[in-house]
XYZ file of C-alpha atoms in Angstrom:
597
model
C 30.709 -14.712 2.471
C 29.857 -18.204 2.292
C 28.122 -19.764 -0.478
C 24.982 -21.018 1.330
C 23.244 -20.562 5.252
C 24.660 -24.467 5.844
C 28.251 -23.391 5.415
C 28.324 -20.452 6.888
C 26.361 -21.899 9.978
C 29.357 -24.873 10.046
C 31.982 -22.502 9.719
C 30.358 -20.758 12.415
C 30.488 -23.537 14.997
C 33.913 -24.047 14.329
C 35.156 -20.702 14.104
C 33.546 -20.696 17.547
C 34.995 -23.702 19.126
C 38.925 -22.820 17.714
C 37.947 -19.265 19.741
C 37.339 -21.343 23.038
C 40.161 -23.113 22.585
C 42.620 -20.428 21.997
C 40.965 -17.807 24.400
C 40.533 -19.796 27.478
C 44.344 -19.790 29.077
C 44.055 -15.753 28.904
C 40.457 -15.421 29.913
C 40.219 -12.900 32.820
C 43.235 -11.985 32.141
C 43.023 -9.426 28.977
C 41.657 -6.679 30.342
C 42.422 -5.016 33.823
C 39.752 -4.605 36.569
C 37.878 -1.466 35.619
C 38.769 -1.396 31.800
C 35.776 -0.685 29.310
C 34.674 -2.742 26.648
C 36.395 -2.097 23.558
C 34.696 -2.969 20.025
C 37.093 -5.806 18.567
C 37.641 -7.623 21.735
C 35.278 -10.241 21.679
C 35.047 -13.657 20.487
C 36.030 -14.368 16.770
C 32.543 -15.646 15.163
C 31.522 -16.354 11.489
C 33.697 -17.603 7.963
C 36.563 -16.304 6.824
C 37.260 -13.263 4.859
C 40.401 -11.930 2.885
C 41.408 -9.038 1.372
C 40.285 -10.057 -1.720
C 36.251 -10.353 0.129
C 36.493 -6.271 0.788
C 37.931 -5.522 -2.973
C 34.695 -7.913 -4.657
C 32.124 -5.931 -1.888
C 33.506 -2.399 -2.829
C 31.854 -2.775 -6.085
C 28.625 -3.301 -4.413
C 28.755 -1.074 -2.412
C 30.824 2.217 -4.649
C 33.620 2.617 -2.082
C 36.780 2.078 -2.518
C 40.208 1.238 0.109
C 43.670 1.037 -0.665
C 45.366 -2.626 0.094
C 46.767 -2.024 3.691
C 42.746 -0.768 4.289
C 41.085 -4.254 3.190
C 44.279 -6.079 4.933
C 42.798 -4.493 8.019
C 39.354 -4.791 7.566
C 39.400 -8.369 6.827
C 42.121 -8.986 10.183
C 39.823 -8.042 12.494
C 36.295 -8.797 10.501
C 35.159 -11.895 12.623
C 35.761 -9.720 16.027
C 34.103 -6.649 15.644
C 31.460 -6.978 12.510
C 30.478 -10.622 11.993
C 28.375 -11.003 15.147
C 25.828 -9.183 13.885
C 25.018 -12.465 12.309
C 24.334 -14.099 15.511
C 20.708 -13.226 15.878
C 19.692 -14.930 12.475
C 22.509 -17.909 12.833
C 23.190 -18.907 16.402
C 23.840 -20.128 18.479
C 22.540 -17.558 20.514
C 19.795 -17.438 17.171
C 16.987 -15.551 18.197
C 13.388 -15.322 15.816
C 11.499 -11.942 15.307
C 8.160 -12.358 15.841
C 6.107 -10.695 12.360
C 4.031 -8.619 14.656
C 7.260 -6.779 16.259
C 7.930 -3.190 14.608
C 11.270 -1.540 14.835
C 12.069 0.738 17.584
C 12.384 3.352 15.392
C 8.775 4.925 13.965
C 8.165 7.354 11.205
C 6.000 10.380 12.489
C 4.641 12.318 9.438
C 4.420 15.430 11.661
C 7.582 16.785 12.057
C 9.708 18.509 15.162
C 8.662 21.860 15.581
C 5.410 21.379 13.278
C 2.352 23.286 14.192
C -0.220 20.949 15.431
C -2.257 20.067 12.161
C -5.038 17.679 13.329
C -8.586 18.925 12.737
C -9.574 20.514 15.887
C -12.836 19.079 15.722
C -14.844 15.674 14.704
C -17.339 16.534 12.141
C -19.113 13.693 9.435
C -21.758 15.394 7.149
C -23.259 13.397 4.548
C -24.623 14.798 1.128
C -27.878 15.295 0.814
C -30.754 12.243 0.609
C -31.482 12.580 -3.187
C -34.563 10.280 -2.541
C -33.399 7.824 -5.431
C -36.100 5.046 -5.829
C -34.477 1.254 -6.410
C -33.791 0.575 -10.099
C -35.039 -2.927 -11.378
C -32.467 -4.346 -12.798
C -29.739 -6.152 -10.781
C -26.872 -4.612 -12.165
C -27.697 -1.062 -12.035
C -27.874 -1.325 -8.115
C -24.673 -3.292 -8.303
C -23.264 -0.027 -9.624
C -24.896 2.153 -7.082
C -22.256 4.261 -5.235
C -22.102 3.424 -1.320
C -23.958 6.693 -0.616
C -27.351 5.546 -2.415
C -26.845 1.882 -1.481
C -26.579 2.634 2.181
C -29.719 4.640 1.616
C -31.440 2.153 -0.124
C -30.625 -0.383 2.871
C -31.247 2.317 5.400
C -35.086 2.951 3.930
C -35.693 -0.866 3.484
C -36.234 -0.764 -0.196
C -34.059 -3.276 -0.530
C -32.553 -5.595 1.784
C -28.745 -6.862 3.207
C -29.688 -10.273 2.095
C -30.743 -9.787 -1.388
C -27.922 -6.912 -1.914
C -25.659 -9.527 -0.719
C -26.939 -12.723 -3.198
C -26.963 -10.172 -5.958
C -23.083 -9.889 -5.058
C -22.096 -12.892 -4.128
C -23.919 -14.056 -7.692
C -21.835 -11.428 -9.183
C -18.506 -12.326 -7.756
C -18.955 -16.205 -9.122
C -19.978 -15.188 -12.116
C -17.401 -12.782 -13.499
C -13.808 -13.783 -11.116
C -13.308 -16.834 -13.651
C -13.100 -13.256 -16.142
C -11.150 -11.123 -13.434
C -9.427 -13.459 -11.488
C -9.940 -10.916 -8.983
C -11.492 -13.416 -5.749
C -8.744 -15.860 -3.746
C -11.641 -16.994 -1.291
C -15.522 -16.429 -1.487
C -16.891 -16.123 1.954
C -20.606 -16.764 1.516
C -21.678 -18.069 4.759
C -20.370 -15.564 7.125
C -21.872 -12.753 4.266
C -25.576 -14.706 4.592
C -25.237 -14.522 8.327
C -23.989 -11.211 8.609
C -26.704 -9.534 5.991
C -29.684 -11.319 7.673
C -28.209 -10.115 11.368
C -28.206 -6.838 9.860
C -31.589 -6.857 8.392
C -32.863 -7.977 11.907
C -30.940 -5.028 13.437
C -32.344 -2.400 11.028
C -36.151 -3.808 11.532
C -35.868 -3.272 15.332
C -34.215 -0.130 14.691
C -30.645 -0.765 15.441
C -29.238 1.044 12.363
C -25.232 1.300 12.228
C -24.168 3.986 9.469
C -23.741 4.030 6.177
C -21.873 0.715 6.124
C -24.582 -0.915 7.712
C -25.664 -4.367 5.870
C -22.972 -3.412 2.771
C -21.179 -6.204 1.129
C -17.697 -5.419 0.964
C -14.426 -7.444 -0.081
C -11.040 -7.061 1.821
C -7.557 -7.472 0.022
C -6.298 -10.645 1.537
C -3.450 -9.272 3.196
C -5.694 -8.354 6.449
C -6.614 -11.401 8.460
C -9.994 -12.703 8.755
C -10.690 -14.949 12.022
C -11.193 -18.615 10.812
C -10.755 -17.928 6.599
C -7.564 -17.881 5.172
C -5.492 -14.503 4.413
C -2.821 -15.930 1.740
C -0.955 -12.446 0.956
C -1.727 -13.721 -2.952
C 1.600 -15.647 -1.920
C 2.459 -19.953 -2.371
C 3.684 -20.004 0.915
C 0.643 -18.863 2.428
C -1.664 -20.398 0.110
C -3.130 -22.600 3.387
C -2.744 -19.766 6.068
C -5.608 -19.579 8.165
C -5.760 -16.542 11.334
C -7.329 -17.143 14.120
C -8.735 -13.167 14.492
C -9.762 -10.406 13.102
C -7.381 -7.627 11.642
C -8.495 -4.488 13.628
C -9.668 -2.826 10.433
C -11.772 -5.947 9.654
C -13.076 -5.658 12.933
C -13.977 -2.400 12.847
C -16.187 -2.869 9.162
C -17.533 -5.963 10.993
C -18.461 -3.658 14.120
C -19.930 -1.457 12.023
C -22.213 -3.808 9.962
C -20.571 -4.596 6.773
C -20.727 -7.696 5.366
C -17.924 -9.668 3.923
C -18.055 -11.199 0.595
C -15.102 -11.972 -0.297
C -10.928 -12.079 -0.146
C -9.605 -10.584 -2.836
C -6.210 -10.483 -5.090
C -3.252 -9.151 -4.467
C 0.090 -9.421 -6.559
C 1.890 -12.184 -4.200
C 3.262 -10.084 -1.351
C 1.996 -6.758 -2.010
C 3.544 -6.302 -5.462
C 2.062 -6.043 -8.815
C -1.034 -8.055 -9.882
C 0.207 -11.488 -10.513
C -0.520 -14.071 -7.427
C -1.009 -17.656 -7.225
C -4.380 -17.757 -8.991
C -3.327 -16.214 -11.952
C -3.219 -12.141 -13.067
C -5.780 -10.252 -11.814
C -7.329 -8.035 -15.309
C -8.910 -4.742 -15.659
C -12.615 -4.748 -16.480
C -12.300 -1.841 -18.636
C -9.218 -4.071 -20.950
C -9.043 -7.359 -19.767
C -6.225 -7.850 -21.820
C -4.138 -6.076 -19.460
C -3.468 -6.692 -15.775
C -5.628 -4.892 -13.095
C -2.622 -3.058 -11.776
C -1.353 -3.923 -8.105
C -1.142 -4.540 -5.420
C -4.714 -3.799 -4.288
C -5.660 -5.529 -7.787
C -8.276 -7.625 -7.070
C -10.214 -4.997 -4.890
C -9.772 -2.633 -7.727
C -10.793 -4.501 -10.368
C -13.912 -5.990 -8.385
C -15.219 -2.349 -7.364
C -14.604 -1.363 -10.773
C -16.942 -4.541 -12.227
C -19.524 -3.750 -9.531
C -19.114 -6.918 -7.381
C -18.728 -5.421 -3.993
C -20.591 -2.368 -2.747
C -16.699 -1.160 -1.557
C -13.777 -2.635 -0.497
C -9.883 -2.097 1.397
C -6.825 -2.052 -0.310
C -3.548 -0.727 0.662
C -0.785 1.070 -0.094
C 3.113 0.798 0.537
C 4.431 2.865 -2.663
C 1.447 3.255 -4.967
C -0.761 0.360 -4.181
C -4.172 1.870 -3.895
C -3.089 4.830 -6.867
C -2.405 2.453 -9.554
C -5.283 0.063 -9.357
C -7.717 3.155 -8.467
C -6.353 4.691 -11.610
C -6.355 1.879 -14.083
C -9.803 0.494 -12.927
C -11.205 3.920 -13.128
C -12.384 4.019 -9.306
C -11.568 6.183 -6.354
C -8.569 5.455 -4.158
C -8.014 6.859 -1.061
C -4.881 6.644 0.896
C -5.330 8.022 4.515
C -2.704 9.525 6.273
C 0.192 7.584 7.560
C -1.227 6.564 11.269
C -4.563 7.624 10.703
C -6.193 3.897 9.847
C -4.283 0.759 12.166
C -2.659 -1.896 10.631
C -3.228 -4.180 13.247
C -3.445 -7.923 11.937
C -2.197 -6.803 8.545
C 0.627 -8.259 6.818
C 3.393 -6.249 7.138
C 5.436 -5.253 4.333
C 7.420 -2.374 5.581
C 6.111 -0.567 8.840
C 7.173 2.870 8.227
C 4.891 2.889 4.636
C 1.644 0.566 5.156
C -1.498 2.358 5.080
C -4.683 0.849 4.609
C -7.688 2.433 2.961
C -10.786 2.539 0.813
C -11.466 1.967 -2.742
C -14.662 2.861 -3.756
C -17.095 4.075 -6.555
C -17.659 7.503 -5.522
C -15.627 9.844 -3.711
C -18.206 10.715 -0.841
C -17.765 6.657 -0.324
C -14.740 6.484 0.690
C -14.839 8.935 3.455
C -18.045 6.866 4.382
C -15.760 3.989 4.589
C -12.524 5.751 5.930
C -14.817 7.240 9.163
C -15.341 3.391 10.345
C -11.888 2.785 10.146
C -10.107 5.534 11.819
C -8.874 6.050 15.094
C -5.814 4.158 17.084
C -5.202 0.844 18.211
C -2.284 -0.385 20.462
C -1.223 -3.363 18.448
C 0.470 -0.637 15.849
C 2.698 2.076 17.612
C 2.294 4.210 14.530
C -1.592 4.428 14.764
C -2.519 7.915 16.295
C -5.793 9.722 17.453
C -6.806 11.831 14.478
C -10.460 13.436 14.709
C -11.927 13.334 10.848
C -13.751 16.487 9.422
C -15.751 15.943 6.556
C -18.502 17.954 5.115
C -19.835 17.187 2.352
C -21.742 19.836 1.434
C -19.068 22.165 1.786
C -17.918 24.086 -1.334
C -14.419 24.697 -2.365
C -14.133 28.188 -3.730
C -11.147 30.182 -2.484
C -9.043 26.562 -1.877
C -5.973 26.960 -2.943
C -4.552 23.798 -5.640
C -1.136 23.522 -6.246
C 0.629 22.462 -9.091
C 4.130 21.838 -10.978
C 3.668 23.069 -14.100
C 6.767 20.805 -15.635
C 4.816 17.780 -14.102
C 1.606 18.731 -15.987
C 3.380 19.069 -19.476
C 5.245 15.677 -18.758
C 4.013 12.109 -19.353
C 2.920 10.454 -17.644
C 0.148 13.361 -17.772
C -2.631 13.520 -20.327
C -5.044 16.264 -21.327
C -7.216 14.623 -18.945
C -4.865 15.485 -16.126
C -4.495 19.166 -17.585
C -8.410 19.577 -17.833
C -8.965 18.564 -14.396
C -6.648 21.776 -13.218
C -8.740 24.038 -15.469
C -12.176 22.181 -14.062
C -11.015 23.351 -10.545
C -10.073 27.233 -11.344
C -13.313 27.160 -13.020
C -14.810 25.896 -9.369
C -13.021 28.928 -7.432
C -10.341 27.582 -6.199
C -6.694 29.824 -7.014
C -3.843 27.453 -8.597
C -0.370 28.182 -6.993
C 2.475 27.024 -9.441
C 4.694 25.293 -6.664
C 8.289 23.415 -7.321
C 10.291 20.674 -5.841
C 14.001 20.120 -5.382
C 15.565 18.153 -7.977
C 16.452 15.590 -5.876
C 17.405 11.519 -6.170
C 13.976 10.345 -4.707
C 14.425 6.731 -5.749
C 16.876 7.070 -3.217
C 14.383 6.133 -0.962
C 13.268 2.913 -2.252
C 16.113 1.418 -0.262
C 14.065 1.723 3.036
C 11.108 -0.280 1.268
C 13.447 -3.093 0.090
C 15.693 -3.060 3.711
C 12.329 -3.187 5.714
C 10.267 -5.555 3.202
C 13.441 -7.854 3.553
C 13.551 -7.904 7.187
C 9.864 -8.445 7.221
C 10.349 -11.673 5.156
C 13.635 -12.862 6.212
C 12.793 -16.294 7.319
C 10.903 -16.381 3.571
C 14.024 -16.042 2.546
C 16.468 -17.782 4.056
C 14.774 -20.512 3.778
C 14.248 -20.655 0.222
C 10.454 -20.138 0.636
C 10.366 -16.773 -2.078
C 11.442 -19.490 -4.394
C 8.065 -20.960 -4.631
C 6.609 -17.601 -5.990
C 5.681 -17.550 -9.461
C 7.211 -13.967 -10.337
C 10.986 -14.825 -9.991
C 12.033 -11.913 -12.634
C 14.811 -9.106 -11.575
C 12.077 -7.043 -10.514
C 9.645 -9.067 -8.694
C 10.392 -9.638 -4.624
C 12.455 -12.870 -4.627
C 15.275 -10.825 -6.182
C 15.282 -7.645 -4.229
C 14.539 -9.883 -0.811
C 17.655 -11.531 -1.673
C 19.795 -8.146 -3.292
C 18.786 -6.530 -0.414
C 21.023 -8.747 1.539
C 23.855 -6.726 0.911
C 22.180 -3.265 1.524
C 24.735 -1.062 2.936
C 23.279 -0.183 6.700
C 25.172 3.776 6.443
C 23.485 4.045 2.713
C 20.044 3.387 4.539
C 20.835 5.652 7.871
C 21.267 8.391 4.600
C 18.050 7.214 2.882
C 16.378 7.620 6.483
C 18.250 11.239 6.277
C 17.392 11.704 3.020
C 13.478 11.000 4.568
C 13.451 13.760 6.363
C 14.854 16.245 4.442
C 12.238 15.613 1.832
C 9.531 16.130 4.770
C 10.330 19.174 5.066
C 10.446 19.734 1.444
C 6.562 19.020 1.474
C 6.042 20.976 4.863
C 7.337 23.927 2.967
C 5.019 22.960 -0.400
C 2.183 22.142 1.157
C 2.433 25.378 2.783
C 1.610 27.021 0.100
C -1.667 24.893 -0.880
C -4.583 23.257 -0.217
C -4.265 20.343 -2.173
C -1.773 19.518 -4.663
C -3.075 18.395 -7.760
C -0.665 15.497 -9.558
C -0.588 13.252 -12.286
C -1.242 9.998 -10.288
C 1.536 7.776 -11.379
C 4.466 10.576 -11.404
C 7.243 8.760 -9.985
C 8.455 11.487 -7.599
C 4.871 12.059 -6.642
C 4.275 8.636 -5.625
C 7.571 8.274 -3.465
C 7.467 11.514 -1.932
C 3.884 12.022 -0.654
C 4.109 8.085 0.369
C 7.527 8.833 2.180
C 5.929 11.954 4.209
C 3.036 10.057 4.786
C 0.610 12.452 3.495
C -2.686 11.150 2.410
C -3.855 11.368 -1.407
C -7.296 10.700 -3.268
C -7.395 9.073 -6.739
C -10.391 9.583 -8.801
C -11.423 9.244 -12.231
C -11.895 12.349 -14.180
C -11.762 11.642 -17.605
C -10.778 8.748 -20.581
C -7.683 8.065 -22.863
C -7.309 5.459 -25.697
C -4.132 3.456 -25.635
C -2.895 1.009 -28.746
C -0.404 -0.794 -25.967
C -1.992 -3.123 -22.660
C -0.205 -1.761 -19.496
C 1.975 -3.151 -17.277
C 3.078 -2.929 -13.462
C 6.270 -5.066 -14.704
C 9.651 -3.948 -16.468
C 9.939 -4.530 -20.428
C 10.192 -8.722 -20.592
C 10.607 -10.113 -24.201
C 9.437 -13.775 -22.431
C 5.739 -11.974 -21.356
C 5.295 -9.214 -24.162
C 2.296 -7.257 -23.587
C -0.668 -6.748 -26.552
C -1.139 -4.307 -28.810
C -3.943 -3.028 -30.352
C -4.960 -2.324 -33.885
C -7.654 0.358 -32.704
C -6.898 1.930 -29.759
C -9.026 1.311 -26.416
C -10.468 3.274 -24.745
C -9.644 3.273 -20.757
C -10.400 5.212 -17.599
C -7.859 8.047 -16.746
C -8.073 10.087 -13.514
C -5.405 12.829 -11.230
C -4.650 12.395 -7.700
C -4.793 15.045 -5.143
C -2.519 15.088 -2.191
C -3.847 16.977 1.226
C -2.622 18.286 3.846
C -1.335 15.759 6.691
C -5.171 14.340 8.261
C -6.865 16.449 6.373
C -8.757 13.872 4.506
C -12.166 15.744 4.717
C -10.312 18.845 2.488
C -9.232 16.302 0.195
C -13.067 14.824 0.018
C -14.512 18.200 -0.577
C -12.581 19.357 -3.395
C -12.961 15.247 -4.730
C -16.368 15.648 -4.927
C -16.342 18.994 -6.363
C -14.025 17.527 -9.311
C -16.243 14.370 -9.680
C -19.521 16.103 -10.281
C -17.679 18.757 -12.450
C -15.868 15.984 -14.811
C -19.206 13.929 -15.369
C -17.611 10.756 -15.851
C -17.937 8.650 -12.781
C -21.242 7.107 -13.429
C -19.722 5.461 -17.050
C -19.606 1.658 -16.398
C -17.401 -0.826 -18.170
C -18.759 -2.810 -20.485
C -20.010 -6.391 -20.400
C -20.542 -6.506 -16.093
């Protein structure tokens, strides 16, 4: 291939023009009336290649031909293969719009599946607990979204104050956190004193009503910028609303704040700086929802979104010690957010409490046309439900494993002890990393022009593992190894149609690898929630061993937040919030606060 987009775009040209030339005194004449088009018959386009191109690409790609094989392939390479390249190189170049989704769509309910929506729409809150208002500041800061929608609800305190307190907050502790890429004060003020107005004349939204809430900035925001935590979109400014923003907006929230995320959707390092954890802030937040899980965690937004493509809303949820919840693939649009790979995305809450985020995942839900994979899924949540006779699933190899912990052990027990049965239950012992190459195809397409251009070069992250360097490995992808990995897809979804099966909910440690790239490949929605503590002697990190950025250590070991995720059944969220809140009242640790906030 050539060495650079200039050659090859020169080479291009002239390959084209020596085709006109030598084409023209046959043209019309090559084919008979009535003859088909054959592949190989059309104009030569694109450099030259030699034998000695297809030996050098066989060790990318593990394949090997004999040398009358490459002699061939390379003869006839500029005829029948090369013009793929047209669409990105001309002349007939042609630019993909970033809100255009492949043809193709990944449908988490498979051929032949039993229809596995909730039959019926049902939202019940937990009981009013009739909490009165604390004095001081930060203990309402900490207030799960269940008492402070109450507290706004009642009037005992209102939007506007809840919202200074925040916005006070925020300023205060992101030069600690690094956690905020764009305050949003005045639309906040305007928003909390509309809602105050509204709940006075008796005009009361929900739950979310006159809540101040902070969005990861990867969802646009109508008029403030939405930078993807990326250089090259450090100035971007949208000119509307993402439909979930729109939908918190519709619903009363108010926006505080934009908030970090590793540049792109990866990790916790963006433009600003590394987002920390409040509980260590010696280590990194965890990514890519950092900055809205490590300002939940500090109490500096009453909730906030995040979202996941391969572990986004887990990690942070787990290292920040909040609750995570990752809807089902479809269930929440992604309408107006930055795309990263369309057949992963979800968007979802990350909260304080597990009854919050089904508060917050009941304003989000439902389709919208500007995403083809958003689907009408009714949401049935009770909260005062119990969960005896729920069956939890397990693999017991998983549990005696790292990356799980006695915590992760205890939290079984602390359901059998609820009533609900464990079923032991086992997956294949399969090459799921396998499927990583339809994240790093997709994410590649989606930033293409990024590429191309040069424009990845301006991020700060340019290590092996970081996105310049897959965007640009990814290049030479082999299309038939990602029509397997697409294969591969499927036969794992029915792997989990026969687990799940079996279970309820499957209880995991959170950051198993093949836990973590299955459920997010099948789409199937999981809840992260802290459940216990651990004390580690080494900070944490979302990025491979690098002796230029070693991480600290720690002469007394710290002690840190440590949680499990459960998996549910495809839409069945409100199962998943049930047996959530069952666990979080049972473990007795989600009201512990990190110090110094």
């Amino acid at each position: 291939m050539a060495s650079s987009r200039r050659q090859f775009l020169t080479h291009t040209v002239i390959g084209l023009a020596s085709t006109t030339v030598s084409a023209a005194p046959d043209a019309g004449t090559s084919a008979p009336a009535g003859a088909p088009p054959t592949f190989g018959a059309g104009p030569t386009v694109g450099p030259e290649v030699s034998p000695t191109t297809f030996a050098e690409a066989e060790k990318l790609m593990q394949v090997q031909l004999t040398p009358s094989e490459r002699t061939q392939a390379a003869g006839n390479w500029r005829v029948s293969m090369a013009p793929l390249h047209e669409r990105r190189t001309g002349p007939r170049k042609l630019a993909l719009e970033p809100t255009l989704a492949p043809a193709s769509q990944w449908n988490p309910t498979l051929p032949g599946q039993r229809e596995i929506r909730p039959a019926k729409a049902r939202f019940v809150r937990s009981r009013d607990a009739k909490t009165p208002l604390p004095t001081k500041d930060e203990d309402i800061a900490f207030a799960p979204l269940t008492q402070l929608s109450r507290w706004v609800e009642s009037r005992a305190i209102t939007s506007e104050r809840l919202t200074q307190l925040y916005l006070e907050r925020l300023k205060r502790f992101d030069p600690k956190l690094q956690c905020v890429i764009t305050l949003t004060p005045e639309l906040a003020l305007a928003q909390a004193r509309q809602a105050d107005k509204d709940i006075a004349a008796g005009r009361y939204k929900g739950p979310l009503h006159g809540i101040p809430w902070g969005a990861k900035d990867l969802v646009d925001t109508a008029g403030i910028r939405t930078t993807y935590g990326a250089e090259p979109f450090r100035d971007r400014v949208p000119t509307t609303d993402a439909t979930a923003v729109d939908r918190l907006h519709k619903a009363g929230a108010v926006l505080v704040a934009k908030l970090s995320l590793g540049a792109l959707a990866l990790n916790d390092i963006w433009f600003g700086g590394e987002t920390k954890n409040p509980w260590l802030p010696e280590e990194g937040s965890s990514g890519s929802s950092a900055g809205p899980g490590a300002a939940t965690a500090a109490g500096l937004v009453g909730f906030s979104l995040g979202s996941e493509t391969g572990g986004s809303i887990v990690s942070p949820a787990m290292r920040c010690g909040i609750t995570g919840l990752r809807p089902t693939y479809g269930r929440v649009p992604r309408t107006g957010a930055m795309t990263l790979c369309w057949s992963l995305d979800k968007l979802g809450p990350m909260t304080r409490g597990v009854e919050d985020s089904l508060l917050v995942l009941a304003a989000l839900n439902g389709p919208d046309a500007g995403d083809v994979a958003s689907v009408h899924a009714k949401l049935d949540f009770d909260a005062t439900a119990g969960v005896k006779g729920l069956r939890v699933g397990y693999v017991p190899a998983w549990m005696k494993e790292n990356p799980a912990t006695d915590v992760d052990r205890a939290a079984l027990e602390t359901l059998k002890g609820l009533g609900m049965t464990p079923v032991e239950v086992q997956f294949p012992d399969w090459p799921y990393s396998a499927l990583n190459v339809i994240l790093f195809a997709e994410a590649a397409a989606a930033f293409e022009e990024l590429t191309l251009s040069h424009g990845v070069d301006a991020l700060k992250m340019q290590v092996p593992d970081a996105w310049p360097n897959l965007f640009r490995q990814s290049r030479f992808l082999s299309a038939v190894d990602f029509v397997q990995a697409d294969r591969l897809r499927r036969k794992v979804a029915q792997e989990m149609v026969r687990v799940m099966s079996q279970v309820d909910v499957l209880l995991v440690p959170s950051l198993r690898d093949e836990a973590l790239t299955i459920s997010n490949h099948t789409g199937h929605p999981s809840l992260t929630l802290r459940t216990g503590f651990v004390e580690v002697s080494k900070a944490r990190s979302d990025w491979a061993p690098d002796p230029k950025r070693p991480v600290p250590t720690f002469a007394t070991p710290r002690r840190v937040p440590h949680g499990v995720t459960l998996i549910g059944q495809l839409f069945e969220e409100g199962t998943l919030g049930r047996v959530g809140i069952a666990l979080e009242r049972a473990s007795g640790v989600a009201k512990e606060r990190p110090s110094g906030f």
